[in-house]
JSON list of C-alpha atoms in Angstrom, two decimals:
[
{"chain": "A", "resi": 1, "resn": "ALA", "atom": "CA", "xyz": [-29.87, 28.47, 17.63]},
{"chain": "A", "resi": 2, "resn": "GLN", "atom": "CA", "xyz": [-27.49, 26.04, 16.47]},
{"chain": "A", "resi": 3, "resn": "SER", "atom": "CA", "xyz": [-28.03, 24.38, 13.04]},
{"chain": "A", "resi": 4, "resn": "VAL", "atom": "CA", "xyz": [-26.39, 21.56, 10.88]},
{"chain": "A", "resi": 5, "resn": "THR", "atom": "CA", "xyz": [-26.38, 21.63, 7.10]},
{"chain": "A", "resi": 6, "resn": "GLN", "atom": "CA", "xyz": [-25.77, 18.76, 4.90]},
{"chain": "A", "resi": 7, "resn": "PRO", "atom": "CA", "xyz": [-26.22, 20.13, 1.41]},
{"chain": "A", "resi": 8, "resn": "ASP", "atom": "CA", "xyz": [-25.82, 16.87, -0.42]},
{"chain": "A", "resi": 9, "resn": "ILE", "atom": "CA", "xyz": [-29.20, 14.96, -0.16]},
{"chain": "A", "resi": 10, "resn": "HIS", "atom": "CA", "xyz": [-28.05, 11.98, -2.42]},
{"chain": "A", "resi": 11, "resn": "ILE", "atom": "CA", "xyz": [-24.48, 11.11, -3.45]},
{"chain": "A", "resi": 12, "resn": "THR", "atom": "CA", "xyz": [-23.56, 8.49, -5.98]},
{"chain": "A", "resi": 13, "resn": "VAL", "atom": "CA", "xyz": [-20.02, 7.01, -6.24]},
{"chain": "A", "resi": 14, "resn": "SER", "atom": "CA", "xyz": [-18.32, 3.98, -7.73]},
{"chain": "A", "resi": 15, "resn": "GLU", "atom": "CA", "xyz": [-16.97, 1.29, -5.54]},
{"chain": "A", "resi": 16, "resn": "GLY", "atom": "CA", "xyz": [-13.32, 2.16, -5.06]},
{"chain": "A", "resi": 17, "resn": "ALA", "atom": "CA", "xyz": [-13.71, 5.72, -5.46]},
{"chain": "A", "resi": 18, "resn": "SER", "atom": "CA", "xyz": [-13.05, 8.30, -2.78]},
{"chain": "A", "resi": 19, "resn": "LEU", "atom": "CA", "xyz": [-15.70, 10.03, -0.91]},
{"chain": "A", "resi": 20, "resn": "GLU", "atom": "CA", "xyz": [-16.54, 13.38, 0.74]},
{"chain": "A", "resi": 21, "resn": "LEU", "atom": "CA", "xyz": [-19.86, 14.05, 2.38]},
{"chain": "A", "resi": 22, "resn": "ARG", "atom": "CA", "xyz": [-20.09, 17.64, 3.51]},
{"chain": "A", "resi": 23, "resn": "CYS", "atom": "CA", "xyz": [-21.31, 19.04, 6.79]},
{"chain": "A", "resi": 24, "resn": "ASN", "atom": "CA", "xyz": [-21.38, 22.65, 7.89]},
{"chain": "A", "resi": 25, "resn": "TYR", "atom": "CA", "xyz": [-22.65, 23.90, 11.31]},
{"chain": "A", "resi": 26, "resn": "SER", "atom": "CA", "xyz": [-23.93, 27.22, 12.82]},
{"chain": "A", "resi": 27, "resn": "TYR", "atom": "CA", "xyz": [-22.58, 27.85, 16.26]},
{"chain": "A", "resi": 28, "resn": "GLY", "atom": "CA", "xyz": [-20.69, 30.77, 18.11]},
{"chain": "A", "resi": 29, "resn": "ALA", "atom": "CA", "xyz": [-18.07, 28.71, 19.81]},
{"chain": "A", "resi": 30, "resn": "THR", "atom": "CA", "xyz": [-16.22, 25.33, 19.15]},
{"chain": "A", "resi": 31, "resn": "PRO", "atom": "CA", "xyz": [-19.05, 22.71, 19.02]},
{"chain": "A", "resi": 32, "resn": "TYR", "atom": "CA", "xyz": [-18.73, 18.90, 19.56]},
{"chain": "A", "resi": 33, "resn": "LEU", "atom": "CA", "xyz": [-19.09, 17.42, 16.03]},
{"chain": "A", "resi": 34, "resn": "PHE", "atom": "CA", "xyz": [-20.26, 13.73, 15.26]},
{"chain": "A", "resi": 35, "resn": "TRP", "atom": "CA", "xyz": [-20.69, 11.69, 12.26]},
{"chain": "A", "resi": 36, "resn": "TYR", "atom": "CA", "xyz": [-23.33, 8.83, 12.38]},
{"chain": "A", "resi": 37, "resn": "VAL", "atom": "CA", "xyz": [-24.25, 6.10, 9.77]},
{"chain": "A", "resi": 38, "resn": "GLN", "atom": "CA", "xyz": [-27.60, 4.34, 9.41]},
{"chain": "A", "resi": 39, "resn": "SER", "atom": "CA", "xyz": [-28.02, 1.31, 7.52]},
{"chain": "A", "resi": 40, "resn": "PRO", "atom": "CA", "xyz": [-31.45, 0.07, 6.48]},
{"chain": "A", "resi": 41, "resn": "GLY", "atom": "CA", "xyz": [-33.23, -1.04, 9.55]},
{"chain": "A", "resi": 42, "resn": "GLN", "atom": "CA", "xyz": [-30.52, -0.44, 11.71]},
{"chain": "A", "resi": 43, "resn": "GLY", "atom": "CA", "xyz": [-30.06, 2.27, 14.43]},
{"chain": "A", "resi": 44, "resn": "LEU", "atom": "CA", "xyz": [-27.55, 4.95, 14.12]},
{"chain": "A", "resi": 45, "resn": "GLN", "atom": "CA", "xyz": [-23.81, 4.06, 14.48]},
{"chain": "A", "resi": 46, "resn": "LEU", "atom": "CA", "xyz": [-21.18, 6.54, 15.62]},
{"chain": "A", "resi": 47, "resn": "LEU", "atom": "CA", "xyz": [-18.41, 6.70, 12.94]},
{"chain": "A", "resi": 48, "resn": "LEU", "atom": "CA", "xyz": [-16.42, 9.49, 14.72]},
{"chain": "A", "resi": 49, "resn": "LYS", "atom": "CA", "xyz": [-16.51, 12.56, 16.82]},
{"chain": "A", "resi": 50, "resn": "TYR", "atom": "CA", "xyz": [-14.48, 15.79, 17.43]},
{"chain": "A", "resi": 51, "resn": "PHE", "atom": "CA", "xyz": [-14.14, 17.39, 20.74]},
{"chain": "A", "resi": 52, "resn": "SER", "atom": "CA", "xyz": [-10.71, 19.23, 20.60]},
{"chain": "A", "resi": 53, "resn": "GLY", "atom": "CA", "xyz": [-7.34, 18.69, 19.63]},
{"chain": "A", "resi": 54, "resn": "ASP", "atom": "CA", "xyz": [-6.18, 17.34, 16.47]},
{"chain": "A", "resi": 55, "resn": "THR", "atom": "CA", "xyz": [-8.47, 18.67, 13.88]},
{"chain": "A", "resi": 56, "resn": "LEU", "atom": "CA", "xyz": [-8.27, 15.51, 11.68]},
{"chain": "A", "resi": 57, "resn": "VAL", "atom": "CA", "xyz": [-10.31, 12.84, 13.46]},
{"chain": "A", "resi": 58, "resn": "GLN", "atom": "CA", "xyz": [-10.01, 9.04, 12.50]},
{"chain": "A", "resi": 59, "resn": "GLY", "atom": "CA", "xyz": [-13.11, 6.72, 12.74]},
{"chain": "A", "resi": 60, "resn": "ILE", "atom": "CA", "xyz": [-14.15, 3.37, 12.08]},
{"chain": "A", "resi": 61, "resn": "LYS", "atom": "CA", "xyz": [-14.49, 1.44, 9.02]},
{"chain": "A", "resi": 62, "resn": "GLY", "atom": "CA", "xyz": [-11.75, 3.89, 7.36]},
{"chain": "A", "resi": 63, "resn": "PHE", "atom": "CA", "xyz": [-13.57, 6.98, 7.48]},
{"chain": "A", "resi": 64, "resn": "GLU", "atom": "CA", "xyz": [-12.14, 10.19, 8.71]},
{"chain": "A", "resi": 65, "resn": "ALA", "atom": "CA", "xyz": [-13.03, 13.86, 9.23]},
{"chain": "A", "resi": 66, "resn": "GLU", "atom": "CA", "xyz": [-11.51, 17.20, 9.26]},
{"chain": "A", "resi": 67, "resn": "PHE", "atom": "CA", "xyz": [-12.85, 20.15, 11.63]},
{"chain": "A", "resi": 68, "resn": "LYS", "atom": "CA", "xyz": [-12.16, 23.42, 9.74]},
{"chain": "A", "resi": 69, "resn": "ARG", "atom": "CA", "xyz": [-13.25, 26.30, 12.20]},
{"chain": "A", "resi": 70, "resn": "SER", "atom": "CA", "xyz": [-12.62, 28.99, 9.39]},
{"chain": "A", "resi": 71, "resn": "GLN", "atom": "CA", "xyz": [-15.10, 27.22, 7.19]},
{"chain": "A", "resi": 72, "resn": "SER", "atom": "CA", "xyz": [-17.57, 25.95, 9.96]},
{"chain": "A", "resi": 73, "resn": "SER", "atom": "CA", "xyz": [-17.33, 22.46, 8.52]},
{"chain": "A", "resi": 74, "resn": "PHE", "atom": "CA", "xyz": [-16.71, 18.82, 9.53]},
{"chain": "A", "resi": 75, "resn": "ASN", "atom": "CA", "xyz": [-16.63, 17.02, 6.18]},
{"chain": "A", "resi": 76, "resn": "LEU", "atom": "CA", "xyz": [-16.48, 13.25, 6.32]},
{"chain": "A", "resi": 77, "resn": "ARG", "atom": "CA", "xyz": [-13.94, 11.45, 3.93]},
{"chain": "A", "resi": 78, "resn": "LYS", "atom": "CA", "xyz": [-13.00, 8.03, 2.86]},
{"chain": "A", "resi": 79, "resn": "PRO", "atom": "CA", "xyz": [-10.28, 7.16, 0.43]},
{"chain": "A", "resi": 80, "resn": "SER", "atom": "CA", "xyz": [-11.64, 4.15, -1.28]},
{"chain": "A", "resi": 81, "resn": "VAL", "atom": "CA", "xyz": [-15.48, 3.30, -0.81]},
{"chain": "A", "resi": 82, "resn": "HIS", "atom": "CA", "xyz": [-16.74, -0.23, -0.51]},
{"chain": "A", "resi": 83, "resn": "TRP", "atom": "CA", "xyz": [-20.25, -1.28, -1.47]},
{"chain": "A", "resi": 84, "resn": "SER", "atom": "CA", "xyz": [-21.32, -2.03, 2.22]},
{"chain": "A", "resi": 85, "resn": "ASP", "atom": "CA", "xyz": [-20.97, 1.58, 2.70]},
{"chain": "A", "resi": 86, "resn": "ALA", "atom": "CA", "xyz": [-24.24, 2.31, 1.06]},
{"chain": "A", "resi": 87, "resn": "ALA", "atom": "CA", "xyz": [-26.11, 4.02, 4.05]},
{"chain": "A", "resi": 88, "resn": "GLU", "atom": "CA", "xyz": [-27.56, 7.18, 5.14]},
{"chain": "A", "resi": 89, "resn": "TYR", "atom": "CA", "xyz": [-24.84, 9.48, 6.97]},
{"chain": "A", "resi": 90, "resn": "PHE", "atom": "CA", "xyz": [-25.84, 12.12, 9.58]},
{"chain": "A", "resi": 91, "resn": "CYS", "atom": "CA", "xyz": [-23.70, 14.83, 10.73]},
{"chain": "A", "resi": 92, "resn": "ALA", "atom": "CA", "xyz": [-24.69, 16.24, 14.31]},
{"chain": "A", "resi": 93, "resn": "VAL", "atom": "CA", "xyz": [-23.56, 18.68, 16.91]},
{"chain": "A", "resi": 94, "resn": "PHE", "atom": "CA", "xyz": [-23.63, 19.14, 20.49]},
{"chain": "A", "resi": 95, "resn": "THR", "atom": "CA", "xyz": [-23.59, 22.60, 21.55]},
{"chain": "A", "resi": 96, "resn": "GLY", "atom": "CA", "xyz": [-24.22, 22.44, 25.39]},
{"chain": "A", "resi": 97, "resn": "GLY", "atom": "CA", "xyz": [-27.37, 22.57, 27.37]},
{"chain": "A", "resi": 98, "resn": "GLY", "atom": "CA", "xyz": [-29.58, 19.41, 27.50]},
{"chain": "A", "resi": 99, "resn": "ASN", "atom": "CA", "xyz": [-27.09, 17.12, 26.12]},
{"chain": "A", "resi": 100, "resn": "LYS", "atom": "CA", "xyz": [-29.11, 16.91, 23.06]},
{"chain": "A", "resi": 101, "resn": "LEU", "atom": "CA", "xyz": [-27.81, 16.59, 19.52]},
{"chain": "A", "resi": 102, "resn": "THR", "atom": "CA", "xyz": [-28.80, 18.66, 16.58]},
{"chain": "A", "resi": 103, "resn": "PHE", "atom": "CA", "xyz": [-28.57, 16.51, 13.34]},
{"chain": "A", "resi": 104, "resn": "GLY", "atom": "CA", "xyz": [-28.52, 17.46, 9.59]},
{"chain": "A", "resi": 105, "resn": "THR", "atom": "CA", "xyz": [-31.08, 16.08, 7.26]},
{"chain": "A", "resi": 106, "resn": "GLY", "atom": "CA", "xyz": [-28.74, 13.50, 6.10]},
{"chain": "A", "resi": 107, "resn": "THR", "atom": "CA", "xyz": [-26.89, 12.32, 3.03]},
{"chain": "A", "resi": 108, "resn": "GLN", "atom": "CA", "xyz": [-27.99, 9.12, 1.39]},
{"chain": "A", "resi": 109, "resn": "LEU", "atom": "CA", "xyz": [-24.86, 7.32, -0.19]},
{"chain": "A", "resi": 110, "resn": "LYS", "atom": "CA", "xyz": [-25.38, 4.98, -2.98]},
{"chain": "A", "resi": 111, "resn": "VAL", "atom": "CA", "xyz": [-22.46, 2.91, -4.09]},
{"chain": "A", "resi": 112, "resn": "GLU", "atom": "CA", "xyz": [-22.28, 1.66, -7.75]},
{"chain": "A", "resi": 113, "resn": "LEU", "atom": "CA", "xyz": [-20.46, -1.62, -8.56]},
{"chain": "B", "resi": 1, "resn": "GLY", "atom": "CA", "xyz": [-22.91, -6.55, 25.28]},
{"chain": "B", "resi": 2, "resn": "ALA", "atom": "CA", "xyz": [-26.40, -5.70, 24.79]},
{"chain": "B", "resi": 3, "resn": "GLY", "atom": "CA", "xyz": [-27.21, -2.46, 23.02]},
{"chain": "B", "resi": 4, "resn": "VAL", "atom": "CA", "xyz": [-30.27, -0.27, 23.18]},
{"chain": "B", "resi": 5, "resn": "SER", "atom": "CA", "xyz": [-33.46, -2.14, 22.45]},
{"chain": "B", "resi": 6, "resn": "GLN", "atom": "CA", "xyz": [-36.88, -0.68, 21.73]},
{"chain": "B", "resi": 7, "resn": "SER", "atom": "CA", "xyz": [-40.31, -2.24, 21.16]},
{"chain": "B", "resi": 8, "resn": "PRO", "atom": "CA", "xyz": [-42.42, -2.61, 19.35]},
{"chain": "B", "resi": 9, "resn": "SER", "atom": "CA", "xyz": [-40.24, -2.50, 15.91]},
{"chain": "B", "resi": 10, "resn": "ASN", "atom": "CA", "xyz": [-43.30, -1.51, 14.07]},
{"chain": "B", "resi": 11, "resn": "LYS", "atom": "CA", "xyz": [-46.60, 0.00, 15.15]},
{"chain": "B", "resi": 12, "resn": "VAL", "atom": "CA", "xyz": [-49.58, 0.73, 13.06]},
{"chain": "B", "resi": 13, "resn": "THR", "atom": "CA", "xyz": [-52.47, 2.52, 14.68]},
{"chain": "B", "resi": 14, "resn": "GLU", "atom": "CA", "xyz": [-55.64, 4.39, 13.73]},
{"chain": "B", "resi": 15, "resn": "LYS", "atom": "CA", "xyz": [-55.89, 8.04, 14.27]},
{"chain": "B", "resi": 16, "resn": "GLY", "atom": "CA", "xyz": [-57.04, 9.12, 17.55]},
{"chain": "B", "resi": 17, "resn": "LYS", "atom": "CA", "xyz": [-55.54, 6.16, 19.44]},
{"chain": "B", "resi": 18, "resn": "ASP", "atom": "CA", "xyz": [-52.99, 6.36, 22.05]},
{"chain": "B", "resi": 19, "resn": "VAL", "atom": "CA", "xyz": [-49.66, 4.42, 21.64]},
{"chain": "B", "resi": 20, "resn": "GLU", "atom": "CA", "xyz": [-46.76, 3.55, 24.04]},
{"chain": "B", "resi": 21, "resn": "LEU", "atom": "CA", "xyz": [-43.27, 2.95, 22.65]},
{"chain": "B", "resi": 22, "resn": "ARG", "atom": "CA", "xyz": [-40.73, 1.27, 24.82]},
{"chain": "B", "resi": 23, "resn": "CYS", "atom": "CA", "xyz": [-36.85, 1.76, 25.27]},
{"chain": "B", "resi": 24, "resn": "ASP", "atom": "CA", "xyz": [-34.39, -0.26, 27.14]},
{"chain": "B", "resi": 25, "resn": "PRO", "atom": "CA", "xyz": [-31.08, 1.60, 27.50]},
{"chain": "B", "resi": 26, "resn": "ILE", "atom": "CA", "xyz": [-27.69, -0.11, 27.83]},
{"chain": "B", "resi": 27, "resn": "SER", "atom": "CA", "xyz": [-27.14, -1.03, 31.52]},
{"chain": "B", "resi": 28, "resn": "GLY", "atom": "CA", "xyz": [-25.31, 1.50, 33.40]},
{"chain": "B", "resi": 29, "resn": "HIS", "atom": "CA", "xyz": [-26.12, 4.41, 31.16]},
{"chain": "B", "resi": 30, "resn": "THR", "atom": "CA", "xyz": [-27.52, 7.38, 33.11]},
{"chain": "B", "resi": 31, "resn": "ALA", "atom": "CA", "xyz": [-28.82, 9.32, 30.26]},
{"chain": "B", "resi": 32, "resn": "LEU", "atom": "CA", "xyz": [-31.59, 8.43, 27.89]},
{"chain": "B", "resi": 33, "resn": "TYR", "atom": "CA", "xyz": [-33.01, 10.52, 25.01]},
{"chain": "B", "resi": 34, "resn": "TRP", "atom": "CA", "xyz": [-35.84, 10.20, 22.61]},
{"chain": "B", "resi": 35, "resn": "TYR", "atom": "CA", "xyz": [-35.59, 11.49, 19.00]},
{"chain": "B", "resi": 36, "resn": "ARG", "atom": "CA", "xyz": [-38.24, 11.50, 16.14]},
{"chain": "B", "resi": 37, "resn": "GLN", "atom": "CA", "xyz": [-37.26, 10.84, 12.42]},
{"chain": "B", "resi": 38, "resn": "ARG", "atom": "CA", "xyz": [-39.54, 11.87, 9.96]},
{"chain": "B", "resi": 39, "resn": "LEU", "atom": "CA", "xyz": [-39.26, 10.47, 6.36]},
{"chain": "B", "resi": 40, "resn": "GLY", "atom": "CA", "xyz": [-36.47, 12.29, 4.56]},
{"chain": "B", "resi": 41, "resn": "GLN", "atom": "CA", "xyz": [-35.51, 14.37, 7.57]},
{"chain": "B", "resi": 42, "resn": "GLY", "atom": "CA", "xyz": [-32.92, 14.48, 10.20]},
{"chain": "B", "resi": 43, "resn": "LEU", "atom": "CA", "xyz": [-33.47, 13.51, 13.85]},
{"chain": "B", "resi": 44, "resn": "GLU", "atom": "CA", "xyz": [-35.46, 15.97, 15.96]},
{"chain": "B", "resi": 45, "resn": "PHE", "atom": "CA", "xyz": [-34.89, 15.76, 19.67]},
{"chain": "B", "resi": 46, "resn": "LEU", "atom": "CA", "xyz": [-37.81, 15.26, 21.84]},
{"chain": "B", "resi": 47, "resn": "ILE", "atom": "CA", "xyz": [-36.83, 14.68, 25.48]},
{"chain": "B", "resi": 48, "resn": "TYR", "atom": "CA", "xyz": [-33.84, 13.91, 27.74]},
{"chain": "B", "resi": 49, "resn": "PHE", "atom": "CA", "xyz": [-33.44, 12.14, 31.04]},
{"chain": "B", "resi": 50, "resn": "GLN", "atom": "CA", "xyz": [-30.61, 12.14, 33.33]},
{"chain": "B", "resi": 51, "resn": "GLY", "atom": "CA", "xyz": [-30.29, 10.46, 36.53]},
{"chain": "B", "resi": 52, "resn": "ASN", "atom": "CA", "xyz": [-32.91, 11.80, 38.88]},
{"chain": "B", "resi": 53, "resn": "SER", "atom": "CA", "xyz": [-32.78, 15.35, 37.41]},
{"chain": "B", "resi": 54, "resn": "ALA", "atom": "CA", "xyz": [-36.01, 16.82, 35.96]},
{"chain": "B", "resi": 55, "resn": "PRO", "atom": "CA", "xyz": [-36.03, 15.66, 32.26]},
{"chain": "B", "resi": 56, "resn": "ASP", "atom": "CA", "xyz": [-35.59, 18.13, 29.38]},
{"chain": "B", "resi": 57, "resn": "LYS", "atom": "CA", "xyz": [-38.86, 18.11, 27.62]},
{"chain": "B", "resi": 58, "resn": "SER", "atom": "CA", "xyz": [-38.08, 21.16, 25.25]},
{"chain": "B", "resi": 59, "resn": "GLY", "atom": "CA", "xyz": [-38.14, 19.04, 22.30]},
{"chain": "B", "resi": 60, "resn": "LEU", "atom": "CA", "xyz": [-41.85, 17.60, 22.69]},
{"chain": "B", "resi": 61, "resn": "PRO", "atom": "CA", "xyz": [-44.00, 19.01, 19.89]},
{"chain": "B", "resi": 62, "resn": "SER", "atom": "CA", "xyz": [-47.24, 18.93, 21.66]},
{"chain": "B", "resi": 63, "resn": "ASP", "atom": "CA", "xyz": [-49.00, 18.08, 25.16]},
{"chain": "B", "resi": 64, "resn": "ARG", "atom": "CA", "xyz": [-49.87, 14.95, 23.24]},
{"chain": "B", "resi": 65, "resn": "PHE", "atom": "CA", "xyz": [-46.51, 13.71, 23.93]},
{"chain": "B", "resi": 66, "resn": "SER", "atom": "CA", "xyz": [-45.25, 12.39, 27.26]},
{"chain": "B", "resi": 67, "resn": "ALA", "atom": "CA", "xyz": [-42.29, 10.25, 28.40]},
{"chain": "B", "resi": 68, "resn": "GLU", "atom": "CA", "xyz": [-41.53, 8.46, 31.57]},
{"chain": "B", "resi": 69, "resn": "ARG", "atom": "CA", "xyz": [-38.41, 6.84, 32.87]},
{"chain": "B", "resi": 70, "resn": "THR", "atom": "CA", "xyz": [-38.02, 4.67, 36.02]},
{"chain": "B", "resi": 71, "resn": "GLY", "atom": "CA", "xyz": [-35.03, 5.15, 37.73]},
{"chain": "B", "resi": 72, "resn": "GLU", "atom": "CA", "xyz": [-31.93, 4.58, 35.35]},
{"chain": "B", "resi": 73, "resn": "SER", "atom": "CA", "xyz": [-33.77, 1.99, 33.35]},
{"chain": "B", "resi": 74, "resn": "VAL", "atom": "CA", "xyz": [-36.83, 1.56, 30.97]},
{"chain": "B", "resi": 75, "resn": "SER", "atom": "CA", "xyz": [-38.18, 4.59, 29.45]},
{"chain": "B", "resi": 76, "resn": "THR", "atom": "CA", "xyz": [-41.81, 4.77, 27.75]},
{"chain": "B", "resi": 77, "resn": "LEU", "atom": "CA", "xyz": [-42.75, 7.41, 25.16]},
{"chain": "B", "resi": 78, "resn": "THR", "atom": "CA", "xyz": [-46.51, 7.96, 25.03]},
{"chain": "B", "resi": 79, "resn": "ILE", "atom": "CA", "xyz": [-48.21, 9.60, 22.17]},
{"chain": "B", "resi": 80, "resn": "GLN", "atom": "CA", "xyz": [-52.02, 10.40, 22.82]},
{"chain": "B", "resi": 81, "resn": "ARG", "atom": "CA", "xyz": [-54.56, 10.87, 20.28]},
{"chain": "B", "resi": 82, "resn": "THR", "atom": "CA", "xyz": [-52.31, 10.11, 17.40]},
{"chain": "B", "resi": 83, "resn": "GLN", "atom": "CA", "xyz": [-52.61, 12.16, 14.27]},
{"chain": "B", "resi": 84, "resn": "GLN", "atom": "CA", "xyz": [-51.16, 11.32, 10.88]},
{"chain": "B", "resi": 85, "resn": "GLU", "atom": "CA", "xyz": [-48.25, 13.81, 11.24]},
{"chain": "B", "resi": 86, "resn": "ASP", "atom": "CA", "xyz": [-47.01, 11.65, 14.12]},
{"chain": "B", "resi": 87, "resn": "SER", "atom": "CA", "xyz": [-45.97, 8.86, 11.48]},
{"chain": "B", "resi": 88, "resn": "ALA", "atom": "CA", "xyz": [-42.18, 8.60, 11.89]},
{"chain": "B", "resi": 89, "resn": "VAL", "atom": "CA", "xyz": [-39.33, 6.46, 13.44]},
{"chain": "B", "resi": 90, "resn": "TYR", "atom": "CA", "xyz": [-39.09, 7.01, 17.05]},
{"chain": "B", "resi": 91, "resn": "LEU", "atom": "CA", "xyz": [-35.49, 6.41, 18.04]},
{"chain": "B", "resi": 92, "resn": "CYS", "atom": "CA", "xyz": [-34.22, 6.01, 21.47]},
{"chain": "B", "resi": 93, "resn": "ALA", "atom": "CA", "xyz": [-30.41, 6.51, 22.69]},
{"chain": "B", "resi": 94, "resn": "SER", "atom": "CA", "xyz": [-28.46, 6.19, 25.81]},
{"chain": "B", "resi": 95, "resn": "SER", "atom": "CA", "xyz": [-25.16, 7.42, 27.03]},
{"chain": "B", "resi": 96, "resn": "LEU", "atom": "CA", "xyz": [-23.03, 7.34, 30.16]},
{"chain": "B", "resi": 97, "resn": "ALA", "atom": "CA", "xyz": [-23.16, 10.99, 30.72]},
{"chain": "B", "resi": 98, "resn": "SER", "atom": "CA", "xyz": [-19.64, 10.86, 32.13]},
{"chain": "B", "resi": 99, "resn": "ARG", "atom": "CA", "xyz": [-18.39, 14.17, 30.70]},
{"chain": "B", "resi": 100, "resn": "ALA", "atom": "CA", "xyz": [-18.74, 17.10, 32.92]},
{"chain": "B", "resi": 101, "resn": "GLY", "atom": "CA", "xyz": [-19.31, 19.34, 29.87]},
{"chain": "B", "resi": 102, "resn": "GLY", "atom": "CA", "xyz": [-21.63, 16.90, 27.90]},
{"chain": "B", "resi": 103, "resn": "GLY", "atom": "CA", "xyz": [-21.04, 15.43, 24.27]},
{"chain": "B", "resi": 104, "resn": "ASP", "atom": "CA", "xyz": [-21.04, 11.96, 25.45]},
{"chain": "B", "resi": 105, "resn": "THR", "atom": "CA", "xyz": [-21.47, 9.47, 22.72]},
{"chain": "B", "resi": 106, "resn": "GLN", "atom": "CA", "xyz": [-24.98, 8.43, 22.35]},
{"chain": "B", "resi": 107, "resn": "TYR", "atom": "CA", "xyz": [-25.66, 4.68, 21.38]},
{"chain": "B", "resi": 108, "resn": "PHE", "atom": "CA", "xyz": [-29.03, 4.51, 19.27]},
{"chain": "B", "resi": 109, "resn": "GLY", "atom": "CA", "xyz": [-31.56, 1.65, 19.21]},
{"chain": "B", "resi": 110, "resn": "PRO", "atom": "CA", "xyz": [-33.07, 0.30, 16.11]},
{"chain": "B", "resi": 111, "resn": "GLY", "atom": "CA", "xyz": [-36.16, 2.46, 16.44]},
{"chain": "B", "resi": 112, "resn": "THR", "atom": "CA", "xyz": [-39.97, 2.04, 16.36]},
{"chain": "B", "resi": 113, "resn": "ARG", "atom": "CA", "xyz": [-41.64, 2.75, 13.11]},
{"chain": "B", "resi": 114, "resn": "LEU", "atom": "CA", "xyz": [-44.94, 4.29, 13.96]},
{"chain": "B", "resi": 115, "resn": "THR", "atom": "CA", "xyz": [-47.69, 4.50, 11.09]},
{"chain": "B", "resi": 116, "resn": "VAL", "atom": "CA", "xyz": [-50.83, 6.38, 11.99]},
{"chain": "B", "resi": 117, "resn": "LEU", "atom": "CA", "xyz": [-53.65, 5.52, 9.44]}
]
């Protein structure tokens, strides 16, 4: 069965520092990959997605992610973090059948001023 | 435009009671999903509706859980005889379901926080 692993439960970075959130998936073929962000009291908002083509995907709010098939990874990056980026980030994979998404357990990002 | 809305935003109930959670999808979205998010965990898929097709109920954890959807509009998730382990945030999402291979972007509502005492 497909699975998504986000190895970092909590990450703290200073404002202005770079950020990388890790995501690894388990699936036999090329999956469709997503990153969502959840701010307190808010629903999930899509940051970016990868279906095919260019393995470096640009998203909203200055985020990007790179699909690396050899590493089964889809890490999320941002060159300079803002205090408003503090939130929980979820990686998800769609692998066909039922159109449901399988989510990782999330990474809680804290930004120090 | 209007996003996915859910009601109530919070629900506190006593163990053994039934609860109904409501989801209003984005107008025109044919697909609707329910997920459960337990504290400190990722989202668990519960059920998926697509048009007039039979729903995918593969994620429902027990027969105490059921969901209905009227056409391509409102959906209700019902939990009967609630247990403390049902305490979670229940999230609804909708999508256009326009991609033949699936993987459409899902738009999420703010969720209903259910607390079972």
